[in-house]
Every structure is written in structure tokens, then in C-alpha cells.
Coordinates of N, CA and C in Angstrom, one line a residue:
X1 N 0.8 -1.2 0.0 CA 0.0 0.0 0.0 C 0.9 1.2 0.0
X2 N 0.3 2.5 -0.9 CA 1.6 3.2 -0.8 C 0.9 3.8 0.9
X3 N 2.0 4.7 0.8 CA 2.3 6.0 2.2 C 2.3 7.4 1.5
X4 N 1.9 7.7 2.3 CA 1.8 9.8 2.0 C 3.2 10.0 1.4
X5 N 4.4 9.9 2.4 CA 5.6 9.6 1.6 C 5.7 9.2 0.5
X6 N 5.2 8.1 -0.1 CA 6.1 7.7 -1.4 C 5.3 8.6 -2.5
X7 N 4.0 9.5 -2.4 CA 3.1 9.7 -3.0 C 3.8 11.7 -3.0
X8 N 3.8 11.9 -1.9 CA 4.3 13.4 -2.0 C 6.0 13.3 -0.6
X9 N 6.9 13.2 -1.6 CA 8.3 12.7 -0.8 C 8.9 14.3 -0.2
X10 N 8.4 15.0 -0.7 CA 9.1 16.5 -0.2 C 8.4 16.6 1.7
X11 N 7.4 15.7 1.9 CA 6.9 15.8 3.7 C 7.8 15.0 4.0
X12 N 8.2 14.2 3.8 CA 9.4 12.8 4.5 C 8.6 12.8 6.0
X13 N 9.5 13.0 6.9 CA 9.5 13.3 8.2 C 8.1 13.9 8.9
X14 N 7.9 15.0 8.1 CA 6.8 16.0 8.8 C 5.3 15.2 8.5
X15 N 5.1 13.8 7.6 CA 3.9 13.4 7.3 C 3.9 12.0 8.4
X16 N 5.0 11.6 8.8 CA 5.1 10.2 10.0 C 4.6 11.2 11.0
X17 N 4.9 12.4 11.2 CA 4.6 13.3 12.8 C 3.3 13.7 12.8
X18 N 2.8 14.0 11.7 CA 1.6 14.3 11.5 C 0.4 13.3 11.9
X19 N 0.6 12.3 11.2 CA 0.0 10.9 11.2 C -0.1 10.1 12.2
X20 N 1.1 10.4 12.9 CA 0.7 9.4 14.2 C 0.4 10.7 16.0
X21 N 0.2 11.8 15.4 CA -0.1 12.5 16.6 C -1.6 12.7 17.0
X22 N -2.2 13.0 18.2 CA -2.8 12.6 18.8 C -4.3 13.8 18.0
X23 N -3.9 14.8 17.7 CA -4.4 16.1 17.1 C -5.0 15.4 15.8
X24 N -4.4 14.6 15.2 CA -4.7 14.5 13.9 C -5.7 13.3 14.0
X25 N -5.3 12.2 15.0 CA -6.4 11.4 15.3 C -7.2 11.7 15.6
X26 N -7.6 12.6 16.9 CA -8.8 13.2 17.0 C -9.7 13.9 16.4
X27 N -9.2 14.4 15.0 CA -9.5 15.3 14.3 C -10.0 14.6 13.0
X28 N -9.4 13.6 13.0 CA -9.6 12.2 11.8 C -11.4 11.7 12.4
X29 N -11.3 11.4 13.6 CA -12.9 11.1 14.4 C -13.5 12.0 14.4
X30 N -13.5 13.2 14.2 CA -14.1 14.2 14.4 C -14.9 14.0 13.3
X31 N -14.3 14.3 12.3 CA -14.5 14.0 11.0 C -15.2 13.2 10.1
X32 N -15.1 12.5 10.6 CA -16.2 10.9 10.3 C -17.4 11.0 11.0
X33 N -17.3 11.1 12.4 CA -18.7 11.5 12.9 C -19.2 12.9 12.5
X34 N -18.8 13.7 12.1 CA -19.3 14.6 11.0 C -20.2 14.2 9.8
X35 N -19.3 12.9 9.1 CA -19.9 12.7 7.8 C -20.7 11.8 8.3
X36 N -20.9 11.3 9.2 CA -22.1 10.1 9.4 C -23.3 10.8 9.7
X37 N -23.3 11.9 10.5 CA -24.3 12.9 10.8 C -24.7 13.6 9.5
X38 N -24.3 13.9 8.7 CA -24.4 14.7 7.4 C -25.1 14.2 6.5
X39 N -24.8 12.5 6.6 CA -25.3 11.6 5.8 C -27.0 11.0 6.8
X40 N -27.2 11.4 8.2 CA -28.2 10.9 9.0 C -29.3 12.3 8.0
X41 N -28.8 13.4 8.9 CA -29.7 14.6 8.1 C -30.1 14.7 6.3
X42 N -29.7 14.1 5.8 CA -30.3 13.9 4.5 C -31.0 12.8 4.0
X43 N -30.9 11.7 4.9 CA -31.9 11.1 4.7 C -33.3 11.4 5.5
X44 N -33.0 11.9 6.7 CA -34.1 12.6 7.3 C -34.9 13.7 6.8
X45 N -33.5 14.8 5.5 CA -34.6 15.7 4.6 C -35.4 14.7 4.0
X46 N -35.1 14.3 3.2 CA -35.6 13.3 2.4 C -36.8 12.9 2.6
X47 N -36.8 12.0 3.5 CA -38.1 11.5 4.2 C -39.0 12.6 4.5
X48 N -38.8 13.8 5.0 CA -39.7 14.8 5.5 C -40.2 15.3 4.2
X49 N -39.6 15.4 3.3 CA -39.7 16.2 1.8 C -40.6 15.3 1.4
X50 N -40.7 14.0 1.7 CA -42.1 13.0 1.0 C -41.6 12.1 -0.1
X51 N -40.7 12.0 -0.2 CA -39.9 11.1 -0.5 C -40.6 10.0 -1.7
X52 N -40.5 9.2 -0.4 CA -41.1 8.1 0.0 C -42.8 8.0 -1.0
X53 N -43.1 9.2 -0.7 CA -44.8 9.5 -1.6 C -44.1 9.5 -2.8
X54 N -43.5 10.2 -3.6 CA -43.1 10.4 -5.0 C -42.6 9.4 -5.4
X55 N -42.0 8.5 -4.7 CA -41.5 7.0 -5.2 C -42.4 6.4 -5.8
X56 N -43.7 6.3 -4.8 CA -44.9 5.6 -5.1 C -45.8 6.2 -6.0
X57 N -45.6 7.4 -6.0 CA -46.3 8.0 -7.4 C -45.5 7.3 -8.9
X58 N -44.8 7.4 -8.7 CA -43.7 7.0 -9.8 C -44.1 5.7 -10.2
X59 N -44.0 4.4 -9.2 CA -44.0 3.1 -9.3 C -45.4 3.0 -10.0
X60 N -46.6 3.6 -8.8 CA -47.9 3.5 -9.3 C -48.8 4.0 -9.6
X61 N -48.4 5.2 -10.0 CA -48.8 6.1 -11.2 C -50.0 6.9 -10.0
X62 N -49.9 6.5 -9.2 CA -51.2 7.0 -8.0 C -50.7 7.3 -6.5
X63 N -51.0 7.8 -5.6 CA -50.5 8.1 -4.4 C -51.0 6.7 -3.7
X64 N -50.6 6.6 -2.3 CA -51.4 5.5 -1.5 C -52.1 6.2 -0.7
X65 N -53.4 5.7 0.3 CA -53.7 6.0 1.0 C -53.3 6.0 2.2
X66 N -52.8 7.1 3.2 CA -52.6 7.0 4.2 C -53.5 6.2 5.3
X67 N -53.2 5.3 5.7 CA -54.4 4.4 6.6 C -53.7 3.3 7.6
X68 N -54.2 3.2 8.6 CA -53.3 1.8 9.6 C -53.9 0.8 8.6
X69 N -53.1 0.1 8.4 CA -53.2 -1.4 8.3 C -54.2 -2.3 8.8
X70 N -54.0 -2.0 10.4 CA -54.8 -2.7 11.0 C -56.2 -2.4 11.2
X71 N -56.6 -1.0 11.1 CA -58.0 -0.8 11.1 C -58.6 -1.6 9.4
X72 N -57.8 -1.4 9.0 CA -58.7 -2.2 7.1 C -58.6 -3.7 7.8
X73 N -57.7 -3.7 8.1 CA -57.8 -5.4 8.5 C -58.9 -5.5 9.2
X74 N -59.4 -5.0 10.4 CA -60.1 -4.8 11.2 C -61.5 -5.1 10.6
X75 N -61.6 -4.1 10.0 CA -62.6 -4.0 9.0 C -63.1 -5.3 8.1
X76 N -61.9 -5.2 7.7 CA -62.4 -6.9 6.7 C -62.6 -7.1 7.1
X77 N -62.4 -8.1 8.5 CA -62.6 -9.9 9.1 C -64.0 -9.3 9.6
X78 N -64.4 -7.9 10.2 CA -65.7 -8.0 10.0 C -67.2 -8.6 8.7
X79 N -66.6 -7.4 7.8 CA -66.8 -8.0 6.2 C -67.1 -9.3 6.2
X80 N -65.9 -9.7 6.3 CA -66.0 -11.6 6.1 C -66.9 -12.1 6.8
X81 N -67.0 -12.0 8.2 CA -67.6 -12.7 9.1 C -68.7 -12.7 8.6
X82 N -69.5 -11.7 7.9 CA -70.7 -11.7 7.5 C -71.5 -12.8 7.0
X83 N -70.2 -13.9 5.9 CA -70.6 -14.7 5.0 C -70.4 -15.9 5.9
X84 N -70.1 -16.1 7.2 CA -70.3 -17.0 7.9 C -71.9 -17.5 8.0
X85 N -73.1 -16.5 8.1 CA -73.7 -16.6 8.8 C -74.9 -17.6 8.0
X86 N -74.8 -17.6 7.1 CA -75.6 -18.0 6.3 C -76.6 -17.3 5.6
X87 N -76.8 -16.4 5.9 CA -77.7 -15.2 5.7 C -77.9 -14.5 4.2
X88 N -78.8 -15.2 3.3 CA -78.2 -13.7 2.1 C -78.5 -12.5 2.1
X89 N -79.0 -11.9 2.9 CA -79.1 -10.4 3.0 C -77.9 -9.9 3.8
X90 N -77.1 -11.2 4.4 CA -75.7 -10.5 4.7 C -74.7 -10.8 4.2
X91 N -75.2 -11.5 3.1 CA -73.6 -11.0 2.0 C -74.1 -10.2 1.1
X92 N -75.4 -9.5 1.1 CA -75.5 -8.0 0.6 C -74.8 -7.5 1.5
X93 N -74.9 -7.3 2.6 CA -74.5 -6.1 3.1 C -73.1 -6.5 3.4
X94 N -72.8 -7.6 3.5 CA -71.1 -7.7 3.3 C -70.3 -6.9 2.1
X95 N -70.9 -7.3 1.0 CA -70.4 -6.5 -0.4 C -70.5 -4.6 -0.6
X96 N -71.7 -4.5 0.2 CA -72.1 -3.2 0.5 C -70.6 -2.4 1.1
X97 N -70.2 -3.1 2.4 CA -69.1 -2.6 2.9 C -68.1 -2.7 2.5
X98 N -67.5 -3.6 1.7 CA -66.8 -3.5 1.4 C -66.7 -2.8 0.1
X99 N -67.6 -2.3 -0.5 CA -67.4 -1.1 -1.9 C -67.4 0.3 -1.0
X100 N -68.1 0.4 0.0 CA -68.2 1.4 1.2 C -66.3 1.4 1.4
X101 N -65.7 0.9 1.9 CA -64.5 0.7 2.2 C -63.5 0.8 0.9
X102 N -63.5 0.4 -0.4 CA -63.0 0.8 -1.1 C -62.8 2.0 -1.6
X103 N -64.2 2.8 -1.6 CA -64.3 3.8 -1.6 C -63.8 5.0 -0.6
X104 N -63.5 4.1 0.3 CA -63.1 5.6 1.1 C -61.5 5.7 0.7
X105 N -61.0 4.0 0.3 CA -59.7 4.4 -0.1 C -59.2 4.9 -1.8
X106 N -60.1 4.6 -2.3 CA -60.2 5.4 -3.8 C -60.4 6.9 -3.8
X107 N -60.9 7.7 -2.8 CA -61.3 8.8 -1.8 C -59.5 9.3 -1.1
X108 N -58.8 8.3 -0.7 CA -57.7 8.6 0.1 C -56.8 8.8 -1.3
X109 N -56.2 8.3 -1.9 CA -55.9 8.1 -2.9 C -55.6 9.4 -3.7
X110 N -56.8 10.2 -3.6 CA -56.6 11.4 -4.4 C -57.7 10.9 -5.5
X111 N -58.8 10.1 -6.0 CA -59.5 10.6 -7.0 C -60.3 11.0 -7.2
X112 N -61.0 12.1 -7.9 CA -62.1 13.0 -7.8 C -63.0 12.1 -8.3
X113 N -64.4 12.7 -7.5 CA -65.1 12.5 -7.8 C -66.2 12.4 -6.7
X114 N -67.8 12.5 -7.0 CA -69.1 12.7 -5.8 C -69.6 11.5 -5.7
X115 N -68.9 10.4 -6.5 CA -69.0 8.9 -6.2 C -68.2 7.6 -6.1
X116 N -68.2 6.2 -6.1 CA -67.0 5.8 -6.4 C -67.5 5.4 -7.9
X117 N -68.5 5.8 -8.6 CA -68.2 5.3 -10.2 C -67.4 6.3 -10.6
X118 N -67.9 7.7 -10.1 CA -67.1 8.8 -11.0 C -65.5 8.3 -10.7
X119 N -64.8 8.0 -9.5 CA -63.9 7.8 -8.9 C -63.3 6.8 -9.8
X120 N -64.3 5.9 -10.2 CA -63.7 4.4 -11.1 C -62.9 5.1 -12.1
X121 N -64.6 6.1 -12.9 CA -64.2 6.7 -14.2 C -62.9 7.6 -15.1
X122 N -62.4 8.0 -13.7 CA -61.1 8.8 -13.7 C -60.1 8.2 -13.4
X123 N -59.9 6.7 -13.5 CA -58.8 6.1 -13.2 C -58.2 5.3 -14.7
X124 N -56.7 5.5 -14.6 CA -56.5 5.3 -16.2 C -56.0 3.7 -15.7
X125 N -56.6 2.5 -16.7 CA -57.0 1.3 -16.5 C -55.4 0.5 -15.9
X126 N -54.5 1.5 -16.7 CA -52.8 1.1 -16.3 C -52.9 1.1 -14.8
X127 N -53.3 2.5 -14.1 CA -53.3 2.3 -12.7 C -53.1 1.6 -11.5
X128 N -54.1 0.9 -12.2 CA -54.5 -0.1 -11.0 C -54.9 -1.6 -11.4
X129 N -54.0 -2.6 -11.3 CA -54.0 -4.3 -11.9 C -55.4 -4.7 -11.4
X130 N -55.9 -4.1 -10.1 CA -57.3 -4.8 -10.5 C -58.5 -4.2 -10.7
X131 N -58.3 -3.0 -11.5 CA -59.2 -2.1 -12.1 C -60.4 -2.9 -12.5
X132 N -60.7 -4.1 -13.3 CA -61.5 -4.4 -14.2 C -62.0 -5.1 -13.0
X133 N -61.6 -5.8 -12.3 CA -62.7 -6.3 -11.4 C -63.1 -5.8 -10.1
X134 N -62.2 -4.9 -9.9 CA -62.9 -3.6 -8.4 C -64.6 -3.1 -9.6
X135 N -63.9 -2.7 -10.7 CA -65.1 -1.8 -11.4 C -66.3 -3.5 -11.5
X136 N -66.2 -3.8 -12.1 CA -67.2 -5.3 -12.6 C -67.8 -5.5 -10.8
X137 N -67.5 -5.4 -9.8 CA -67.3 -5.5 -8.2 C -68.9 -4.4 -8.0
X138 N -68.1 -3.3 -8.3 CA -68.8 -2.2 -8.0 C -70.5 -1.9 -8.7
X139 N -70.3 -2.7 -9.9 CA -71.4 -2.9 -10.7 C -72.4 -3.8 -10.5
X140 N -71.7 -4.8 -9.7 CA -72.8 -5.6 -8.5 C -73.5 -4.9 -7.7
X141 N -72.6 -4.5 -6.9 CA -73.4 -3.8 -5.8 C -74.3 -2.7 -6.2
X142 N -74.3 -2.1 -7.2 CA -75.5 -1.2 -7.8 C -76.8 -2.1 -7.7
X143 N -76.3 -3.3 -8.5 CA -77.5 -3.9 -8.7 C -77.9 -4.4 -7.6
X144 N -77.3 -4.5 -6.2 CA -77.6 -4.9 -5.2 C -78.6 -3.6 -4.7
X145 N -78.3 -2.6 -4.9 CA -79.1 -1.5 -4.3 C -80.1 -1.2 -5.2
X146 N -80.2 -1.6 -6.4 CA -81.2 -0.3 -7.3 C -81.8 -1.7 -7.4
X147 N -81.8 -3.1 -7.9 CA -82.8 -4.1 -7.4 C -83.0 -4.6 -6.8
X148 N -84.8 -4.7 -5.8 CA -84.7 -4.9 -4.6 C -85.0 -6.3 -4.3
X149 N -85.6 -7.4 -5.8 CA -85.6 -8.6 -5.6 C -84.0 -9.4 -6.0
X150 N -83.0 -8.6 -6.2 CA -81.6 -9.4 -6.5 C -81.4 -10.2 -5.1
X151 N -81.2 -11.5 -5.9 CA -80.6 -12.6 -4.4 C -79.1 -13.0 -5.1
X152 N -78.0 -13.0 -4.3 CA -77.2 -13.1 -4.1 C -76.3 -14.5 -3.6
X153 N -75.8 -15.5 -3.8 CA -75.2 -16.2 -3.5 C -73.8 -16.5 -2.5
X154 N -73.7 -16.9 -1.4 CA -72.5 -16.8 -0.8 C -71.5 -17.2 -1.8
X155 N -71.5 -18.1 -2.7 CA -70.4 -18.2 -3.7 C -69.6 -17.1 -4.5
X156 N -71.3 -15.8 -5.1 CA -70.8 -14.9 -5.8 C -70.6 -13.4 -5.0
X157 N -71.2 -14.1 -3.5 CA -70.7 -12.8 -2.7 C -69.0 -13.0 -2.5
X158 N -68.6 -14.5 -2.0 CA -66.8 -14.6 -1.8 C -65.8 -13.9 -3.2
X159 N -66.4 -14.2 -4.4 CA -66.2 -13.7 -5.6 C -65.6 -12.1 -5.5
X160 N -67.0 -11.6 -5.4 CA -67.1 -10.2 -5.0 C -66.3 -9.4 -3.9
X161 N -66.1 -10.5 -2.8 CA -65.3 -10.0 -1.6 C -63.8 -9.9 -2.7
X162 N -63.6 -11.3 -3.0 CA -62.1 -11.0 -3.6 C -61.4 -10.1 -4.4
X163 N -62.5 -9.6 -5.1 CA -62.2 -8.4 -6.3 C -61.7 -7.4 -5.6
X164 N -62.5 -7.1 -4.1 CA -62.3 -5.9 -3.2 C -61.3 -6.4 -2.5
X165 N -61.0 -7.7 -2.2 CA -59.6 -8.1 -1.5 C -58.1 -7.7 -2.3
X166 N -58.5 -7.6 -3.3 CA -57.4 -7.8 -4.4 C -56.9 -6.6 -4.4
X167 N -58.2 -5.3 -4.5 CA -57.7 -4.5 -4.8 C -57.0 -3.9 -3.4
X168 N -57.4 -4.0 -2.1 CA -56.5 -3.6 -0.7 C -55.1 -4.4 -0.4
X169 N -54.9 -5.5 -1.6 CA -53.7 -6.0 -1.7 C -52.8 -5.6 -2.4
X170 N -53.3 -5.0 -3.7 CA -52.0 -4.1 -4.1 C -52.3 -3.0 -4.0
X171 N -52.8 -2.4 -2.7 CA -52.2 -1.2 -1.8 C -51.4 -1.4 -0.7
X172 N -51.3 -2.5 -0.5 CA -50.4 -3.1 0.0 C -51.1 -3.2 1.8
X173 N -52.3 -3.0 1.9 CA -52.9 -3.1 3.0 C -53.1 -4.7 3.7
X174 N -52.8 -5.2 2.6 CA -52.8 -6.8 3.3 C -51.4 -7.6 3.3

């Protein structure tokens, strides 16, 4: 390995005194814990500047919703439990909630609109991988609301949960 010597020979002497004195050592630490600090605060701008949001704009062309985890979670296994019961008026209203709950994250998200169709309609289909079946999802539950003899099957209510599962999975809520 070279030496400061062989590299600049006119210090000879005065680069061995330099190098092994106590001044320069401490001043070498000084130094470093300087740049480690220098290097803490910029990642700390960073992160406060929103970083972290622009990444995910970038990746998925959309913001995420700010939301605990745990309350959507929360939420679902309520959801679900519905289709325990045997009940088909409560896998209407299981599906009900959970387009209620999409909505508030299609709402978080940033997309305009006074409903979650208009909300669907302003979303460019690249967006979002499970676009076509959140929307086909959401088109059920209309028919759940505007016809009042639609009956409903626990098979095509699980169906319908999944579309809305899918889509809280790549938000990464699950």
C-alpha cells in the first residue's frame, strides 16, 4: 500500500509526525462522525420532503392511501364474518361494505369525484392491476341497491369480496 511519503516525498518526516499525533487522530474522528451525521440529516430531509410519496407515485402512477393497516384489517374480518352466517341479506351487506371501504380508499388516494363510479371513471385502467374487477365488483353492488328482488349467493358474494380483496392487496394493506 503506498504511504503519503512515497506519494508526496518532499513531507518525509513531517507526514510520519503528523499521522501518528494525537491532534490528527482526533480530528480524523471528528470527522467521520461529522460525515455520518451529514449523511443521518439527509436522509431525514428526504423522508420529510415526502420522498417516500413520489417514489410511489412514480412506481404506481397514483398516491397510497394513508391508513393503519390494522383498522382495514379490522374491517375486513368484520366484512367476512358476514358470510359466515348463512344469511343472504348479509352477503349484501357484506359487499355493500366493502365497496363502502374501497371507496373511502379510492377517496384517500386522491380521485375525484361525488362517487366511487365517477372515482372508477377517472382512473387510467394502467393504474390499478385490479381495475376491471374492483369496477365489474362495484357494478354488482349497484344492482344490489337499485334491485330490490336481486338474491345473491355466498359463492358470488366470496367472488365479489375477492375483487375488493385484491384491490386492498395491491395497496399493500394486506
Amino acid at each position: 500500500m503506498f504511504e503519503a511519503s512515497d506519494i508526496f516525498p518532499f513531507l518525509g518526516d513531517a507526514w510520519q509526525i503528523i499521522n501518528h499525533s494525537v491532534l490528527f487522530t482526533v480530528l480524523r474522528w471528528l470527522l467521520m462522525l461529522y460525515a455520518i451525521v451529514l449523511i443521518a440529516d439527509v436522509v431525514l430531509l428526504l423522508l420529510l420532503r415526502g420522498v417516500t410519496a413520489n417514489l410511489k407515485l412514480q412506481f404506481f402512477g397514483t398516491e397510497r392511501p394513508l391508513v393503519a393497516k390494522n383498522s382495514v384489517e379490522k374491517r375486513w374480518k368484520k366484512i367476512a364474518e358476514r358470510l359466515d352466517g348463512g344469511n343472504p341479506s348479509q352477503y349484501k351487506v357484506a359487499v355493500l361494505e366493502a365497496d363502502r371501504l374501497a371507496d373511502e380508499l379510492l377517496t384517500g388516494i386522491g380521485y375525484a369525484g361525488k362517487n366511487m363510479g365517477e372515482r372508477l371513471a377517472s382512473i387510467h385502467p394502467g393504474q390499478l392491476e385490479s381495475f376491471e374487477s374492483l369496477k365489474a365488483a362495484h357494478e354488482m353492488r349497484n344492482r344490489i341497491v337499485n334491485e330490490p328482488n336481486f338474491s345473491l349467493t355466498k359463492e358470488e358474494a366470496e367472488k365479489l369480496l375477492e375483487s375488493y380483496r385484491s384491490f386492498m392487496v395491491e395497496l399493500e394493506l394486506f
